[in-house]
Amino acid sequence: MTLHPVPTDGDTSWFVRDRFGLFIHWGLYALPARHEWVKNQERIADADYEKYFRHFDPDLYDPAAWAAAAAGAGMKYFVVTTKHHEGFCLWDSELTDYKATNTPYGKDLLHPMVDAFRAQNMKVGFYHSLIDWHHPDYTVDHVHPMRDNEAARAGNAQKDMGRYREYLWGQSRELLTGFGKVDILWYDFSYEGKGKEQWQSEGLIQMVRQLQPGIILNDRLQIDQDIKTPEQYQPREWVKVDGKPVVWEACQTFSGSWGYYRDEESWKSVDQLVRMLIDSVSKGGNLLLNVGPTGRGEFDYRALDRLAGMGEWMKRHARSIYGCTQAPDEFQAPQDCRLTYNPETRRLYVHVFAWPFVELHLDGFAGKVEYAQLLNDASEIKMEGRPDWQGGHDVGAGTLTLRLPVKKPNVTVPVIELFLK
Ligand code: JFZ
């Protein structure tokens, strides 16, 4: 049978249909352009990091263009860093001066973004960092940029994490009351000493649910909520908690870092990215794919190239993604393939990662398929049982054999649509 994830408080009904979202990591770290953790990695003091605040001026920022690029790729929701670990805020928060409106740019970045993505019918998600390397009351520990600075560590005695918690709650309240319906809140992250006690996660979750009933909450407050968020890896099977399948979303980068990283050369290909999206859906999950916009406010050419390439594929294959999930157990994917399944239309999709020579053998499918076609051009794929020539070579009785064209169709990943009986 088809697997159903364990129900939770948030409304995940749209989320498990939409499957594909855009992550945006944008902040001052776009200027050093060498990782969103640069302040930490290079142990940069506030006074030295200040130069990025003084020079932040994304004059080419055009959120309508971002939203169009995302929608064109087939993405249905987005999640943007309202604040990352560096502490800089994209919106005009009343609780800090460390925000976009006080940079040379001088304007709120978040409202126009939310409007632009909503105009593309995309759902709205906020990533919000629990960690804060700028707030005066946030204590210096082993994960802090000033971890090796004795004076900074000594300063902990004067700090009050309770005040930081009020700031965290207060900003959460701003984000959940000032931007209309927020569909996802993606807190990040917790560890020993900076976790549910410090954030008072239980109360925070209550407040969030009261302000935005139905909102989807992630799993990084040290109390699991609606979704699990495997990061930078593809799970080998449907993600489970206590042995039960849950709603999950893999988050992935184009090139390794989340913030804009000019010199990174490890960009994934369109082909690889499309396969990652398929792979997630074939295991009942989503893909949240990240762009790190530049300090001028643009998606760089490599990101635009990948988004356009994915859109080219999605244009013809979206129906093997939206509304789809893992195939029922009785259908096992053949070698080099992934299966997805739409339980409403009862169509099964065979995604062929490596194009075989003319025959694709589907063990256990015999007698179950009414019609088969290539999804990209709706051309019929002929079906056979056991071939009667060459002694049926080595094909067993329960096997359905598809007769494929010799040449791989001219698409990134060809998909065969099977109409079940
Ligand atoms: C976190 C962030 O630190 C990172 O910058 C990015 O925003 C990503 C989506 O989320 O990444 C993590 C979080 C936790 C761990 C490692 C990376 N961890 O616990 O090892």
Short mmCIF file of C-alpha atoms and ligand atoms in Angstrom, two decimals:
data_model
loop_
_atom_site.label_atom_id
_atom_site.label_comp_id
_atom_site.label_asym_id
_atom_site.label_seq_id
_atom_site.Cartn_x
_atom_site.Cartn_y
_atom_site.Cartn_z
CA MET A 1 0.00 0.00 0.00
CA THR A 2 0.98 3.64 -0.25
CA LEU A 3 2.67 4.97 2.86
CA HIS A 4 1.05 7.82 4.78
CA PRO A 5 3.15 10.03 7.02
CA VAL A 6 2.20 10.53 10.66
CA PRO A 7 -0.18 13.55 11.03
CA THR A 8 1.03 16.63 13.00
CA ASP A 9 -0.39 19.98 14.16
CA GLY A 10 0.63 21.97 11.07
CA ASP A 11 -1.11 21.80 7.69
CA THR A 12 1.18 19.76 5.47
CA SER A 13 -1.50 18.85 2.91
CA TRP A 14 -0.27 21.42 0.36
CA PHE A 15 3.37 20.74 1.21
CA VAL A 16 3.32 17.05 0.26
CA ARG A 17 1.64 17.92 -3.04
CA ASP A 18 3.91 20.80 -4.02
CA ARG A 19 7.20 18.95 -3.41
CA PHE A 20 9.62 21.57 -4.72
CA GLY A 21 10.68 24.82 -3.04
CA LEU A 22 13.32 27.53 -3.17
CA PHE A 23 15.58 28.25 -0.22
CA ILE A 24 17.15 31.72 -0.17
CA HIS A 25 20.18 32.56 1.99
CA TRP A 26 20.79 36.27 1.82
CA GLY A 27 22.55 38.55 4.22
CA LEU A 28 25.72 40.59 4.71
CA TYR A 29 27.80 37.46 3.98
CA ALA A 30 26.94 37.95 0.31
CA LEU A 31 29.67 40.62 0.27
CA PRO A 32 32.66 38.59 1.49
CA ALA A 33 31.16 35.97 -0.85
CA ARG A 34 32.99 33.09 0.79
CA HIS A 35 30.38 31.24 2.92
CA GLU A 36 27.57 32.35 5.21
CA TRP A 37 29.65 31.13 8.16
CA VAL A 38 32.57 33.43 7.21
CA LYS A 39 32.30 35.44 10.43
CA ASN A 40 32.69 32.22 12.38
CA GLN A 41 35.26 30.51 10.17
CA GLU A 42 37.57 33.54 10.13
CA ARG A 43 36.75 34.55 13.73
CA ILE A 44 35.82 38.06 12.61
CA ALA A 45 35.05 40.56 15.39
CA ASP A 46 31.92 42.74 15.17
CA ALA A 47 34.04 45.83 14.50
CA ASP A 48 35.63 44.18 11.45
CA TYR A 49 32.41 42.61 10.17
CA GLU A 50 30.85 46.09 10.26
CA LYS A 51 32.34 46.92 6.85
CA TYR A 52 29.85 44.57 5.19
CA PHE A 53 26.97 46.40 6.89
CA ARG A 54 28.36 49.75 5.77
CA HIS A 55 28.66 48.55 2.17
CA PHE A 56 25.48 46.51 1.81
CA ASP A 57 23.65 48.03 -1.16
CA PRO A 58 21.83 45.50 -3.40
CA ASP A 59 20.86 48.07 -6.00
CA LEU A 60 19.79 45.47 -8.57
CA TYR A 61 17.39 43.72 -6.20
CA ASP A 62 14.25 42.78 -8.14
CA PRO A 63 12.19 40.24 -6.19
CA ALA A 64 9.76 39.86 -9.10
CA ALA A 65 12.67 38.49 -11.15
CA TRP A 66 13.57 36.08 -8.33
CA ALA A 67 10.02 34.85 -8.03
CA ALA A 68 9.74 34.44 -11.80
CA ALA A 69 12.96 32.38 -11.88
CA ALA A 70 11.68 30.16 -9.07
CA ALA A 71 8.22 29.70 -10.55
CA GLY A 72 9.81 29.02 -13.94
CA ALA A 73 11.80 26.18 -12.36
CA GLY A 74 8.56 24.67 -11.09
CA MET A 75 9.02 25.67 -7.47
CA LYS A 76 5.84 26.16 -5.43
CA TYR A 77 7.08 27.73 -2.19
CA PHE A 78 10.06 29.60 -0.87
CA VAL A 79 11.88 29.90 2.45
CA VAL A 80 14.08 32.97 3.01
CA THR A 81 16.56 33.78 5.77
CA THR A 82 14.91 36.62 7.67
CA LYS A 83 18.03 36.52 9.86
CA HIS A 84 20.98 34.14 9.66
CA HIS A 85 23.58 33.37 12.35
CA GLU A 86 25.37 36.68 11.69
CA GLY A 87 22.29 38.43 13.17
CA PHE A 88 21.52 40.79 10.27
CA CYS A 89 17.78 41.26 9.59
CA LEU A 90 16.24 41.66 6.16
CA TRP A 91 13.11 43.36 7.52
CA ASP A 92 12.56 46.59 9.44
CA SER A 93 12.48 45.01 12.90
CA GLU A 94 11.59 47.30 15.77
CA LEU A 95 13.83 45.32 18.07
CA THR A 96 17.22 46.00 16.46
CA ASP A 97 19.19 48.52 14.42
CA TYR A 98 21.02 45.70 12.68
CA LYS A 99 18.76 45.59 9.64
CA ALA A 100 18.56 46.36 5.94
CA THR A 101 16.86 49.71 6.46
CA ASN A 102 20.02 51.05 8.16
CA THR A 103 22.41 49.99 5.39
CA PRO A 104 23.16 52.17 2.34
CA TYR A 105 20.30 50.35 0.61
CA GLY A 106 17.97 51.84 3.19
CA LYS A 107 14.84 49.80 2.50
CA ASP A 108 13.06 46.74 3.83
CA LEU A 109 13.90 43.70 1.71
CA LEU A 110 11.36 41.25 3.05
CA HIS A 111 7.93 42.73 2.31
CA PRO A 112 8.64 43.17 -1.42
CA MET A 113 9.97 39.60 -1.54
CA VAL A 114 6.89 38.12 0.11
CA ASP A 115 4.64 40.12 -2.23
CA ALA A 116 6.56 39.05 -5.32
CA PHE A 117 6.47 35.34 -4.49
CA ARG A 118 2.80 35.48 -3.53
CA ALA A 119 2.11 37.09 -6.89
CA GLN A 120 3.54 33.90 -8.43
CA ASN A 121 1.16 31.84 -6.29
CA MET A 122 4.00 30.55 -4.18
CA LYS A 123 3.70 29.77 -0.49
CA VAL A 124 5.75 31.81 1.99
CA GLY A 125 8.36 30.45 4.39
CA PHE A 126 10.70 32.15 6.84
CA TYR A 127 14.01 30.70 7.96
CA HIS A 128 14.97 32.29 11.26
CA SER A 129 18.28 31.72 13.00
CA LEU A 130 18.13 30.79 16.67
CA ILE A 131 21.85 31.41 16.79
CA ASP A 132 22.95 35.04 16.80
CA TRP A 133 26.59 36.16 16.59
CA HIS A 134 25.73 39.83 16.89
CA HIS A 135 23.21 40.23 19.70
CA PRO A 136 24.86 41.68 22.86
CA ASP A 137 23.19 39.15 25.18
CA TYR A 138 24.00 36.04 23.16
CA THR A 139 26.75 34.20 25.02
CA VAL A 140 30.09 33.28 23.46
CA ASP A 141 30.57 29.50 23.28
CA HIS A 142 32.59 27.05 21.17
CA VAL A 143 30.42 27.76 18.09
CA HIS A 144 30.83 31.54 18.33
CA PRO A 145 33.20 33.64 16.15
CA MET A 146 34.79 35.04 19.34
CA ARG A 147 35.39 31.60 20.90
CA ASP A 148 39.15 32.18 21.15
CA ASN A 149 38.86 35.72 22.46
CA GLU A 150 39.33 35.69 26.20
CA ALA A 151 37.85 39.12 26.80
CA ALA A 152 34.76 38.19 24.81
CA ARG A 153 34.34 34.99 26.80
CA ALA A 154 34.76 36.87 30.05
CA GLY A 155 31.98 39.20 28.86
CA ASN A 156 29.53 36.30 29.21
CA ALA A 157 29.19 37.21 32.89
CA GLN A 158 27.37 40.41 31.89
CA LYS A 159 25.17 38.74 29.28
CA ASP A 160 21.62 37.61 29.84
CA MET A 161 20.35 34.85 27.54
CA GLY A 162 16.88 35.58 28.93
CA ARG A 163 17.00 38.95 27.20
CA TYR A 164 18.19 37.28 24.01
CA ARG A 165 15.24 34.87 24.29
CA GLU A 166 12.85 37.81 24.55
CA TYR A 167 14.43 39.22 21.40
CA LEU A 168 14.00 35.87 19.64
CA TRP A 169 10.35 35.61 20.70
CA GLY A 170 9.72 39.26 19.87
CA GLN A 171 11.16 38.97 16.38
CA SER A 172 9.24 35.76 15.81
CA ARG A 173 6.08 37.65 16.75
CA GLU A 174 6.96 40.44 14.30
CA LEU A 175 7.50 37.97 11.48
CA LEU A 176 4.26 36.12 12.20
CA THR A 177 2.08 39.22 12.53
CA GLY A 178 3.48 41.65 9.96
CA PHE A 179 3.50 39.66 6.73
CA GLY A 180 0.09 38.03 6.38
CA LYS A 181 -0.13 34.27 6.20
CA VAL A 182 3.19 32.54 6.76
CA ASP A 183 3.11 28.95 5.61
CA ILE A 184 6.42 27.68 6.99
CA LEU A 185 8.69 28.71 9.85
CA TRP A 186 12.12 27.14 9.62
CA TYR A 187 14.07 27.75 12.83
CA ASP A 188 17.79 26.93 12.77
CA PHE A 189 19.44 25.41 14.85
CA SER A 190 20.05 23.96 18.34
CA TYR A 191 22.87 22.17 20.08
CA GLU A 192 24.10 21.39 23.58
CA GLY A 193 23.90 24.61 25.61
CA LYS A 194 21.93 26.45 22.93
CA GLY A 195 18.72 24.53 22.78
CA LYS A 196 15.19 24.11 23.99
CA GLU A 197 15.94 25.45 27.46
CA GLN A 198 17.54 28.61 26.13
CA TRP A 199 14.82 29.23 23.53
CA GLN A 200 12.03 27.89 25.76
CA SER A 201 11.00 25.91 22.71
CA GLU A 202 7.76 24.61 24.11
CA GLY A 203 6.34 28.08 24.78
CA LEU A 204 7.76 29.42 21.55
CA ILE A 205 6.00 26.70 19.55
CA GLN A 206 2.75 27.51 21.36
CA MET A 207 3.07 31.19 20.48
CA VAL A 208 3.85 30.39 16.84
CA ARG A 209 0.84 28.11 16.51
CA GLN A 210 -1.41 30.64 18.14
CA LEU A 211 -0.28 33.43 15.80
CA GLN A 212 -0.32 31.30 12.65
CA PRO A 213 -2.56 28.24 12.97
CA GLY A 214 -1.67 25.65 10.34
CA ILE A 215 1.89 26.88 9.93
CA ILE A 216 4.50 24.21 9.18
CA LEU A 217 7.30 24.10 11.76
CA ASN A 218 10.56 22.26 11.31
CA ASP A 219 12.56 20.09 13.67
CA ARG A 220 15.43 22.26 14.86
CA LEU A 221 14.07 23.55 18.19
CA GLN A 222 14.96 20.22 19.84
CA ILE A 223 11.26 19.34 19.72
CA ASP A 224 10.14 17.67 16.48
CA GLN A 225 7.15 19.31 14.85
CA ASP A 226 5.78 18.94 11.30
CA ILE A 227 8.78 18.16 9.12
CA LYS A 228 12.19 16.54 9.28
CA THR A 229 14.91 18.40 7.42
CA PRO A 230 17.82 16.24 6.21
CA GLU A 231 20.53 18.66 5.09
CA GLN A 232 23.02 18.17 2.25
CA TYR A 233 22.34 14.46 1.82
CA GLN A 234 19.69 12.33 0.14
CA PRO A 235 18.10 9.85 2.57
CA ARG A 236 18.24 6.24 1.42
CA GLU A 237 14.57 5.67 2.18
CA TRP A 238 11.45 7.49 3.44
CA VAL A 239 12.54 9.35 6.60
CA LYS A 240 11.17 7.70 9.73
CA VAL A 241 10.85 8.71 13.37
CA ASP A 242 10.30 5.86 15.83
CA GLY A 243 9.90 3.58 12.83
CA LYS A 244 7.04 5.61 11.35
CA PRO A 245 7.21 7.61 8.09
CA VAL A 246 7.08 11.40 8.57
CA VAL A 247 6.80 14.44 6.31
CA TRP A 248 10.29 15.38 5.20
CA GLU A 249 12.19 17.81 3.05
CA ALA A 250 15.80 17.53 1.94
CA CYS A 251 17.55 20.89 1.75
CA GLN A 252 20.32 21.11 -0.80
CA THR A 253 22.70 23.68 -2.24
CA PHE A 254 23.76 24.26 -5.82
CA SER A 255 27.42 24.39 -4.86
CA GLY A 256 28.10 23.52 -1.21
CA SER A 257 27.64 26.77 0.68
CA TRP A 258 24.27 28.45 1.28
CA GLY A 259 25.32 32.06 1.02
CA TYR A 260 26.71 33.44 -2.23
CA TYR A 261 30.22 31.99 -2.70
CA ARG A 262 31.90 33.48 -5.74
CA ASP A 263 34.79 31.06 -6.14
CA GLU A 264 33.03 27.78 -5.46
CA GLU A 265 33.41 25.42 -8.42
CA SER A 266 31.45 22.43 -7.18
CA TRP A 267 28.19 23.38 -8.88
CA LYS A 268 25.83 20.49 -9.49
CA SER A 269 24.58 19.94 -13.02
CA VAL A 270 20.95 20.35 -14.07
CA ASP A 271 20.84 16.61 -14.64
CA GLN A 272 22.06 15.86 -11.12
CA LEU A 273 19.63 18.35 -9.58
CA VAL A 274 16.65 16.95 -11.47
CA ARG A 275 17.62 13.48 -10.26
CA MET A 276 17.80 14.76 -6.68
CA LEU A 277 14.28 16.16 -6.95
CA ILE A 278 12.98 12.87 -8.35
CA ASP A 279 14.87 10.91 -5.73
CA SER A 280 13.22 12.89 -2.91
CA VAL A 281 9.70 12.42 -4.27
CA SER A 282 10.33 8.72 -4.89
CA LYS A 283 10.89 8.41 -1.12
CA GLY A 284 7.88 10.52 -0.17
CA GLY A 285 9.85 13.73 0.43
CA ASN A 286 10.34 17.29 -0.82
CA LEU A 287 13.34 19.17 -2.16
CA LEU A 288 14.21 22.66 -0.94
CA LEU A 289 16.92 23.94 -3.27
CA ASN A 290 18.98 26.94 -2.27
CA VAL A 291 20.10 30.10 -4.04
CA GLY A 292 22.53 32.55 -2.46
CA PRO A 293 21.85 35.89 -4.17
CA THR A 294 24.75 38.31 -4.74
CA GLY A 295 25.44 41.55 -2.91
CA ARG A 296 24.01 43.44 -5.90
CA GLY A 297 20.75 41.59 -5.32
CA GLU A 298 20.76 39.12 -8.19
CA PHE A 299 20.74 35.35 -8.66
CA ASP A 300 24.08 34.76 -10.35
CA TYR A 301 24.35 33.27 -13.84
CA ARG A 302 25.05 29.74 -12.59
CA ALA A 303 21.94 29.69 -10.42
CA LEU A 304 19.80 31.07 -13.24
CA ASP A 305 21.21 28.46 -15.60
CA ARG A 306 20.31 25.59 -13.23
CA LEU A 307 16.84 26.99 -12.48
CA ALA A 308 16.09 27.40 -16.19
CA GLY A 309 17.33 23.87 -16.91
CA MET A 310 15.15 22.39 -14.20
CA GLY A 311 12.20 24.39 -15.52
CA GLU A 312 12.74 22.94 -19.00
CA TRP A 313 12.41 19.47 -17.50
CA MET A 314 9.53 20.39 -15.17
CA LYS A 315 7.53 21.90 -18.03
CA ARG A 316 7.02 18.39 -19.45
CA HIS A 317 7.42 16.23 -16.37
CA ALA A 318 5.79 18.13 -13.51
CA ARG A 319 3.00 15.61 -13.33
CA SER A 320 5.45 12.98 -12.17
CA ILE A 321 6.36 15.30 -9.24
CA TYR A 322 3.32 17.31 -8.02
CA GLY A 323 0.84 15.22 -6.08
CA CYS A 324 3.21 12.26 -6.27
CA THR A 325 4.83 10.13 -3.61
CA GLN A 326 6.57 6.83 -3.12
CA ALA A 327 5.08 3.99 -5.17
CA PRO A 328 3.11 1.25 -3.39
CA ASP A 329 5.30 -1.59 -2.15
CA GLU A 330 4.20 -4.03 -4.85
CA PHE A 331 6.03 -1.88 -7.41
CA GLN A 332 9.81 -1.93 -7.05
CA ALA A 333 11.97 0.31 -9.21
CA PRO A 334 14.05 -1.48 -11.85
CA GLN A 335 17.81 -0.92 -12.03
CA ASP A 336 18.89 2.73 -12.61
CA CYS A 337 15.32 3.99 -12.14
CA ARG A 338 13.16 5.75 -9.56
CA LEU A 339 9.38 5.37 -9.24
CA THR A 340 6.90 8.01 -8.22
CA TYR A 341 3.16 7.51 -7.94
CA ASN A 342 0.09 9.68 -8.00
CA PRO A 343 -2.52 7.98 -5.77
CA GLU A 344 -5.36 10.12 -7.17
CA THR A 345 -4.80 9.43 -10.87
CA ARG A 346 -3.28 6.00 -10.13
CA ARG A 347 -0.43 6.65 -12.52
CA LEU A 348 3.02 5.35 -11.92
CA TYR A 349 6.10 7.15 -13.22
CA VAL A 350 9.31 5.37 -14.14
CA HIS A 351 12.20 7.87 -14.13
CA VAL A 352 15.01 6.38 -16.15
CA PHE A 353 18.36 7.67 -14.81
CA ALA A 354 20.46 5.59 -17.24
CA TRP A 355 18.88 4.80 -20.60
CA PRO A 356 19.01 1.05 -21.30
CA PHE A 357 19.10 -0.75 -24.63
CA VAL A 358 15.52 -1.12 -25.98
CA GLU A 359 14.10 -3.26 -23.17
CA LEU A 360 13.14 -2.10 -19.71
CA HIS A 361 12.09 -5.02 -17.54
CA LEU A 362 9.60 -4.31 -14.77
CA ASP A 363 9.48 -7.29 -12.43
CA GLY A 364 6.10 -7.91 -10.85
CA PHE A 365 4.31 -5.43 -13.15
CA ALA A 366 2.86 -8.01 -15.57
CA GLY A 367 -0.92 -7.66 -15.96
CA LYS A 368 -1.10 -4.44 -13.95
CA VAL A 369 -0.55 -1.76 -16.57
CA GLU A 370 -3.20 -0.60 -19.03
CA TYR A 371 -1.16 1.85 -21.14
CA ALA A 372 2.35 3.26 -21.25
CA GLN A 373 3.76 6.40 -22.80
CA LEU A 374 6.81 8.63 -22.71
CA LEU A 375 5.84 11.65 -20.66
CA ASN A 376 7.80 14.24 -22.63
CA ASP A 377 5.93 13.70 -25.92
CA ALA A 378 3.06 11.29 -25.11
CA SER A 379 4.44 8.74 -27.58
CA GLU A 380 3.26 5.20 -26.95
CA ILE A 381 5.63 2.73 -25.35
CA LYS A 382 4.79 -0.82 -26.36
CA MET A 383 4.43 -3.38 -23.62
CA GLU A 384 5.24 -7.07 -23.81
CA GLY A 385 5.08 -9.96 -21.46
CA ARG A 386 7.80 -12.55 -21.79
CA PRO A 387 9.41 -12.09 -25.25
CA ASP A 388 8.87 -15.26 -27.31
CA TRP A 389 12.11 -14.99 -29.30
CA GLN A 390 15.54 -16.22 -28.25
CA GLY A 391 13.80 -18.50 -25.78
CA GLY A 392 12.39 -15.48 -23.94
CA HIS A 393 16.00 -14.78 -22.92
CA ASP A 394 16.03 -14.46 -19.17
CA VAL A 395 12.72 -12.74 -18.52
CA GLY A 396 10.45 -14.21 -15.88
CA ALA A 397 6.66 -14.60 -16.09
CA GLY A 398 5.68 -11.74 -13.73
CA THR A 399 7.80 -9.29 -15.66
CA LEU A 400 6.43 -6.59 -17.93
CA THR A 401 8.88 -5.54 -20.62
CA LEU A 402 8.71 -2.06 -22.14
CA ARG A 403 10.10 -1.56 -25.65
CA LEU A 404 12.03 1.67 -25.65
CA PRO A 405 13.48 3.62 -28.55
CA VAL A 406 17.20 2.99 -29.01
CA LYS A 407 17.93 6.66 -28.60
CA LYS A 408 17.38 8.30 -25.25
CA PRO A 409 14.67 10.97 -25.61
CA ASN A 410 16.05 14.48 -25.75
CA VAL A 411 15.30 15.35 -22.12
CA THR A 412 17.41 15.37 -18.98
CA VAL A 413 15.68 12.43 -17.34
CA PRO A 414 13.14 10.55 -19.48
CA VAL A 415 9.97 9.44 -17.71
CA ILE A 416 7.57 6.69 -18.70
CA GLU A 417 4.02 7.19 -17.54
CA LEU A 418 2.19 3.98 -16.68
CA PHE A 419 -1.61 3.99 -16.43
CA LEU A 420 -2.47 1.27 -13.95
CA LYS A 421 -5.46 -1.01 -14.52
C1 JFZ B 1 22.45 25.20 9.10
C2 JFZ B 1 23.18 26.51 8.99
O1 JFZ B 1 24.23 26.56 9.90
C3 JFZ B 1 23.66 26.71 7.58
O2 JFZ B 1 24.35 27.93 7.43
C4 JFZ B 1 22.45 26.70 6.67
O3 JFZ B 1 21.58 27.76 7.01
C5 JFZ B 1 21.73 25.37 6.80
C6 JFZ B 1 20.46 25.29 6.02
O4 JFZ B 1 21.40 25.12 8.16
O5 JFZ B 1 23.36 24.15 8.90
C7 JFZ B 1 23.65 23.29 9.87
C8 JFZ B 1 22.88 23.11 10.97
C9 JFZ B 1 23.27 22.21 11.94
C10 JFZ B 1 24.43 21.50 11.78
C11 JFZ B 1 25.19 21.67 10.64
C12 JFZ B 1 24.79 22.56 9.68
N1 JFZ B 1 24.85 20.62 12.76
O6 JFZ B 1 24.19 20.45 13.77
O7 JFZ B 1 25.92 19.98 12.58
#
